[in-house]
Amino acid sequence: MAIMTYDEYIDSLRQLKPTVYILGEKVENPVDHPRIRYSINATGETYVLASDPEYKDLITTVSPLTGERINRFNHVASSIEDLVARVKVNRVLGQRVGTCHQRCTGLDGLNALSITTYNIDQKYGTEYHKRFLNYLKYMQEHDYCGHIGVTDVKGDRGKKPHEQADPDLYLRVVEKNKDGIIVRGAKAHQTGSLNSHETIVLPTVAMRAEDKDYAVAFAVPIDTPGVIHVYGRGTLDSREMEGCDLGNQYYGKYCTTVIFDDVFVPWERVFMCGEWEFASELVLRFSSYHRQSHGGCKSGLLDVFAGAAYTMAEYNGTASVSHIKEKLTDIIHKAETIYACTLASSYEGYKEKSGTYAVNSVLANAAKIHEGRELVDAMRLLLDIAGGLVGTLPSELDLNNPEIGKFIDKYMKGVSHVPTADRMKMFRLVEKLSMESRDLVSALHGGGSPQAHRLTIFRETNLKQKAQFAKRLAGIDILGKG
């Protein structure tokens, strides 16, 4: 089964029995829980498009490992074209779901592991890369979805992992035996962990020799004993459980904290264990890939912003007003510049010794910084165009009420030819796009904090070379003699 259909994807999730808590209650069937199902639908679009003739050539490719056609979300980049396709696929998905489709982290982690496991083996003669390739083939053959556990809860941010008062505040290896390892800790901000079949864990920070127990990478099924998924609620999530005032009628997003309570991992699924000096490389490679992914996804999301803003202007009767046109143009410009910068990071990619193609990390991080600023500003413009009813609109329950519904229909009307219910739905979509806490935070911290992006740009930029450009023009000896 190299490519699953949407229905097969849903059935495959039903076969899993993860330990899940939502709002303080243990949930036996997360697949049909209203808060989780909207998010599963978003990930499900990656399976829908793979079966759609219009998108098949974009979202699927032939695996060098199996020779079969597979979903690109399990394909390690083997060319510049693959890097570019990642961005284009994410933009299409952003346009379709209007939120995070929650499958790119797995792809980004697979690419990072492909490079780093090879490099570890070259230094130490280990077999991590062989294990990784076997795992990659497994993911491709089953068309499984993986999510990445990177961000540790971190405790005291001023201390390294081994310095924490509680040693479990960064995920660590607590035992090794002939069969595998046992790990303990927690990973925060786990987008779509219950939409996935597999949890793939990477380190979150650069480490020292004293932190070697924390330098660990592995993969386990999401229902492995000891793995606990705790749902993290957002500002608007109760709407989906109530089934009204949804905003986005079909798709959603959630994040969990995933706890690893002495979880056993067999050696064949361990991809790093103690090689602390490679922790930095692994997380930086993942981050660069993920920031490239963000640019594709968020340019697609901004396409939805532009569409919602334009529709609201039409429904309000302000579409011909000059300042509205200017603000719409600003949203479109933001989408295209993020997209262009992300494509540039792909076209400027390069081949690593493992054969995997890496993105240009400076351009990928520049795209993410730009995204963090521009997405938040686009939210402001969207709210400006839509108007104040985004924050004070009566419920659809009021519209449907037999006693006051006629008044809501009368007084919430915009232009005469647009049904009041449609205008109210668009207001709710604008509210979801611009005021949902998860999306607001993701705009800034998704893929790492803004400061992490800046540090990567500074670290990866050859400033001495740039200084030579300036010295040459100033007539200074660029060989250092003048």
PDB file of N, CA, C and O in Angstrom, residues 217-254:
ATOM      1  N   ALA A 217      17.692  10.357  19.298  1.00  0.00           N
ATOM      2  CA  ALA A 217      16.693  10.454  18.234  1.00  0.00           C
ATOM      3  C   ALA A 217      16.146   9.064  17.980  1.00  0.00           C
ATOM      4  O   ALA A 217      16.897   8.084  17.941  1.00  0.00           O
ATOM      5  N   PHE A 218      14.835   8.974  17.816  1.00  0.00           N
ATOM      6  CA  PHE A 218      14.208   7.657  17.648  1.00  0.00           C
ATOM      7  C   PHE A 218      12.807   7.836  17.077  1.00  0.00           C
ATOM      8  O   PHE A 218      12.313   8.965  16.931  1.00  0.00           O
ATOM      9  N   ALA A 219      12.153   6.718  16.794  1.00  0.00           N
ATOM     10  CA  ALA A 219      10.769   6.734  16.314  1.00  0.00           C
ATOM     11  C   ALA A 219       9.991   5.613  16.992  1.00  0.00           C
ATOM     12  O   ALA A 219      10.504   4.501  17.141  1.00  0.00           O
ATOM     13  N   VAL A 220       8.748   5.922  17.391  1.00  0.00           N
ATOM     14  CA  VAL A 220       7.852   4.921  17.975  1.00  0.00           C
ATOM     15  C   VAL A 220       6.438   5.163  17.464  1.00  0.00           C
ATOM     16  O   VAL A 220       6.075   6.303  17.145  1.00  0.00           O
ATOM     17  N   PRO A 221       5.610   4.131  17.379  1.00  0.00           N
ATOM     18  CA  PRO A 221       4.192   4.345  17.079  1.00  0.00           C
ATOM     19  C   PRO A 221       3.551   5.225  18.146  1.00  0.00           C
ATOM     20  O   PRO A 221       3.960   5.205  19.315  1.00  0.00           O
ATOM     21  N   ILE A 222       2.527   5.985  17.773  1.00  0.00           N
ATOM     22  CA  ILE A 222       1.933   6.933  18.723  1.00  0.00           C
ATOM     23  C   ILE A 222       1.215   6.248  19.872  1.00  0.00           C
ATOM     24  O   ILE A 222       0.941   6.886  20.892  1.00  0.00           O
ATOM     25  N   ASP A 223       0.922   4.950  19.726  1.00  0.00           N
ATOM     26  CA  ASP A 223       0.239   4.238  20.806  1.00  0.00           C
ATOM     27  C   ASP A 223       1.173   3.316  21.583  1.00  0.00           C
ATOM     28  O   ASP A 223       0.726   2.378  22.263  1.00  0.00           O
ATOM     29  N   THR A 224       2.471   3.572  21.506  1.00  0.00           N
ATOM     30  CA  THR A 224       3.445   2.800  22.280  1.00  0.00           C
ATOM     31  C   THR A 224       3.155   2.950  23.779  1.00  0.00           C
ATOM     32  O   THR A 224       2.866   4.059  24.249  1.00  0.00           O
ATOM     33  N   PRO A 225       3.217   1.879  24.548  1.00  0.00           N
ATOM     34  CA  PRO A 225       2.996   1.983  26.002  1.00  0.00           C
ATOM     35  C   PRO A 225       3.908   3.023  26.639  1.00  0.00           C
ATOM     36  O   PRO A 225       5.112   3.069  26.371  1.00  0.00           O
ATOM     37  N   GLY A 226       3.317   3.883  27.466  1.00  0.00           N
ATOM     38  CA  GLY A 226       4.066   4.938  28.131  1.00  0.00           C
ATOM     39  C   GLY A 226       4.013   6.273  27.410  1.00  0.00           C
ATOM     40  O   GLY A 226       4.405   7.291  27.980  1.00  0.00           O
ATOM     41  N   VAL A 227       3.516   6.308  26.161  1.00  0.00           N
ATOM     42  CA  VAL A 227       3.354   7.558  25.424  1.00  0.00           C
ATOM     43  C   VAL A 227       1.959   8.108  25.716  1.00  0.00           C
ATOM     44  O   VAL A 227       0.952   7.438  25.482  1.00  0.00           O
ATOM     45  N   ILE A 228       1.908   9.331  26.243  1.00  0.00           N
ATOM     46  CA  ILE A 228       0.642   9.944  26.658  1.00  0.00           C
ATOM     47  C   ILE A 228       0.476  11.278  25.923  1.00  0.00           C
ATOM     48  O   ILE A 228       1.343  12.150  26.003  1.00  0.00           O
ATOM     49  N   HIS A 229      -0.643  11.441  25.224  1.00  0.00           N
ATOM     50  CA  HIS A 229      -0.942  12.663  24.483  1.00  0.00           C
ATOM     51  C   HIS A 229      -1.927  13.507  25.293  1.00  0.00           C
ATOM     52  O   HIS A 229      -3.046  13.065  25.570  1.00  0.00           O
ATOM     53  N   VAL A 230      -1.518  14.725  25.664  1.00  0.00           N
ATOM     54  CA  VAL A 230      -2.381  15.620  26.439  1.00  0.00           C
ATOM     55  C   VAL A 230      -2.711  16.833  25.572  1.00  0.00           C
ATOM     56  O   VAL A 230      -1.830  17.622  25.214  1.00  0.00           O
ATOM     57  N   TYR A 231      -3.981  16.970  25.240  1.00  0.00           N
ATOM     58  CA  TYR A 231      -4.467  18.023  24.355  1.00  0.00           C
ATOM     59  C   TYR A 231      -4.252  19.401  24.960  1.00  0.00           C
ATOM     60  O   TYR A 231      -4.524  19.630  26.143  1.00  0.00           O
ATOM     61  N   GLY A 232      -3.753  20.332  24.136  1.00  0.00           N
ATOM     62  CA  GLY A 232      -3.587  21.713  24.570  1.00  0.00           C
ATOM     63  C   GLY A 232      -4.651  22.590  23.934  1.00  0.00           C
ATOM     64  O   GLY A 232      -4.682  22.743  22.720  1.00  0.00           O
ATOM     65  N   ARG A 233      -5.512  23.177  24.726  1.00  0.00           N
ATOM     66  CA  ARG A 233      -6.655  23.889  24.164  1.00  0.00           C
ATOM     67  C   ARG A 233      -6.276  25.273  23.650  1.00  0.00           C
ATOM     68  O   ARG A 233      -5.270  25.856  24.069  1.00  0.00           O
ATOM     69  N   GLY A 234      -7.095  25.778  22.741  1.00  0.00           N
ATOM     70  CA  GLY A 234      -6.905  27.113  22.183  1.00  0.00           C
ATOM     71  C   GLY A 234      -8.109  27.985  22.473  1.00  0.00           C
ATOM     72  O   GLY A 234      -9.086  27.557  23.088  1.00  0.00           O
ATOM     73  N   THR A 235      -8.067  29.227  22.000  1.00  0.00           N
ATOM     74  CA  THR A 235      -9.101  30.194  22.345  1.00  0.00           C
ATOM     75  C   THR A 235     -10.459  29.864  21.734  1.00  0.00           C
ATOM     76  O   THR A 235     -11.491  30.210  22.296  1.00  0.00           O
ATOM     77  N   LEU A 236     -10.496  29.211  20.585  1.00  0.00           N
ATOM     78  CA  LEU A 236     -11.760  28.991  19.885  1.00  0.00           C
ATOM     79  C   LEU A 236     -12.139  27.520  19.780  1.00  0.00           C
ATOM     80  O   LEU A 236     -13.088  27.180  19.074  1.00  0.00           O
ATOM     81  N   ASP A 237     -11.426  26.635  20.473  1.00  0.00           N
ATOM     82  CA  ASP A 237     -11.631  25.210  20.218  1.00  0.00           C
ATOM     83  C   ASP A 237     -12.992  24.700  20.678  1.00  0.00           C
ATOM     84  O   ASP A 237     -13.519  23.729  20.136  1.00  0.00           O
ATOM     85  N   SER A 238     -13.631  25.350  21.641  1.00  0.00           N
ATOM     86  CA  SER A 238     -14.932  24.862  22.111  1.00  0.00           C
ATOM     87  C   SER A 238     -15.997  24.968  21.035  1.00  0.00           C
ATOM     88  O   SER A 238     -17.002  24.256  21.065  1.00  0.00           O
ATOM     89  N   ARG A 239     -15.773  25.843  20.045  1.00  0.00           N
ATOM     90  CA  ARG A 239     -16.746  25.966  18.956  1.00  0.00           C
ATOM     91  C   ARG A 239     -16.936  24.622  18.246  1.00  0.00           C
ATOM     92  O   ARG A 239     -18.046  24.255  17.859  1.00  0.00           O
ATOM     93  N   GLU A 240     -15.830  23.915  18.037  1.00  0.00           N
ATOM     94  CA  GLU A 240     -15.924  22.650  17.315  1.00  0.00           C
ATOM     95  C   GLU A 240     -16.622  21.585  18.145  1.00  0.00           C
ATOM     96  O   GLU A 240     -17.336  20.734  17.611  1.00  0.00           O
ATOM     97  N   MET A 241     -16.429  21.624  19.442  1.00  0.00           N
ATOM     98  CA  MET A 241     -17.120  20.659  20.301  1.00  0.00           C
ATOM     99  C   MET A 241     -18.606  20.988  20.416  1.00  0.00           C
ATOM    100  O   MET A 241     -19.433  20.104  20.585  1.00  0.00           O
ATOM    101  N   GLU A 242     -18.941  22.276  20.284  1.00  0.00           N
ATOM    102  CA  GLU A 242     -20.343  22.688  20.320  1.00  0.00           C
ATOM    103  C   GLU A 242     -21.012  22.544  18.955  1.00  0.00           C
ATOM    104  O   GLU A 242     -22.240  22.491  18.859  1.00  0.00           O
ATOM    105  N   GLY A 243     -20.196  22.527  17.905  1.00  0.00           N
ATOM    106  CA  GLY A 243     -20.726  22.351  16.567  1.00  0.00           C
ATOM    107  C   GLY A 243     -21.379  23.592  15.980  1.00  0.00           C
ATOM    108  O   GLY A 243     -22.227  23.498  15.090  1.00  0.00           O
ATOM    109  N   CYS A 244     -20.966  24.776  16.442  1.00  0.00           N
ATOM    110  CA  CYS A 244     -21.530  26.012  15.881  1.00  0.00           C
ATOM    111  C   CYS A 244     -20.478  27.109  15.871  1.00  0.00           C
ATOM    112  O   CYS A 244     -19.452  27.017  16.560  1.00  0.00           O
ATOM    113  N   ASP A 245     -20.745  28.165  15.080  1.00  0.00           N
ATOM    114  CA  ASP A 245     -19.851  29.322  14.996  1.00  0.00           C
ATOM    115  C   ASP A 245     -18.408  28.899  14.701  1.00  0.00           C
ATOM    116  O   ASP A 245     -17.454  29.379  15.310  1.00  0.00           O
ATOM    117  N   LEU A 246     -18.264  27.998  13.742  1.00  0.00           N
ATOM    118  CA  LEU A 246     -16.984  27.329  13.528  1.00  0.00           C
ATOM    119  C   LEU A 246     -15.923  28.209  12.896  1.00  0.00           C
ATOM    120  O   LEU A 246     -14.758  28.139  13.236  1.00  0.00           O
ATOM    121  N   GLY A 247     -16.289  28.996  11.931  1.00  0.00           N
ATOM    122  CA  GLY A 247     -15.280  29.731  11.168  1.00  0.00           C
ATOM    123  C   GLY A 247     -14.807  28.900  10.006  1.00  0.00           C
ATOM    124  O   GLY A 247     -15.241  29.085   8.868  1.00  0.00           O
ATOM    125  N   ASN A 248     -13.933  27.964  10.253  1.00  0.00           N
ATOM    126  CA  ASN A 248     -13.500  26.999   9.236  1.00  0.00           C
ATOM    127  C   ASN A 248     -14.393  25.770   9.375  1.00  0.00           C
ATOM    128  O   ASN A 248     -14.365  25.081  10.391  1.00  0.00           O
ATOM    129  N   GLN A 249     -15.180  25.493   8.350  1.00  0.00           N
ATOM    130  CA  GLN A 249     -16.228  24.480   8.442  1.00  0.00           C
ATOM    131  C   GLN A 249     -15.705  23.044   8.408  1.00  0.00           C
ATOM    132  O   GLN A 249     -16.425  22.119   8.771  1.00  0.00           O
ATOM    133  N   TYR A 250     -14.465  22.856   7.952  1.00  0.00           N
ATOM    134  CA  TYR A 250     -14.006  21.499   7.673  1.00  0.00           C
ATOM    135  C   TYR A 250     -12.704  21.108   8.375  1.00  0.00           C
ATOM    136  O   TYR A 250     -12.490  19.942   8.674  1.00  0.00           O
ATOM    137  N   TYR A 251     -11.831  22.087   8.624  1.00  0.00           N
ATOM    138  CA  TYR A 251     -10.475  21.760   9.053  1.00  0.00           C
ATOM    139  C   TYR A 251     -10.098  22.521  10.321  1.00  0.00           C
ATOM    140  O   TYR A 251     -10.614  23.603  10.596  1.00  0.00           O
ATOM    141  N   GLY A 252      -9.167  21.959  11.073  1.00  0.00           N
ATOM    142  CA  GLY A 252      -8.714  22.593  12.297  1.00  0.00           C
ATOM    143  C   GLY A 252      -7.283  22.219  12.627  1.00  0.00           C
ATOM    144  O   GLY A 252      -6.610  21.521  11.866  1.00  0.00           O
ATOM    145  N   LYS A 253      -6.858  22.674  13.783  1.00  0.00           N
ATOM    146  CA  LYS A 253      -5.487  22.425  14.241  1.00  0.00           C
ATOM    147  C   LYS A 253      -5.496  22.340  15.760  1.00  0.00           C
ATOM    148  O   LYS A 253      -6.253  23.053  16.420  1.00  0.00           O
ATOM    149  N   TYR A 254      -4.691  21.464  16.303  1.00  0.00           N
ATOM    150  CA  TYR A 254      -4.509  21.390  17.749  1.00  0.00           C
ATOM    151  C   TYR A 254      -3.053  21.023  18.005  1.00  0.00           C
ATOM    152  O   TYR A 254      -2.333  20.564  17.110  1.00  0.00           O
TER     153      TYR A 254
END
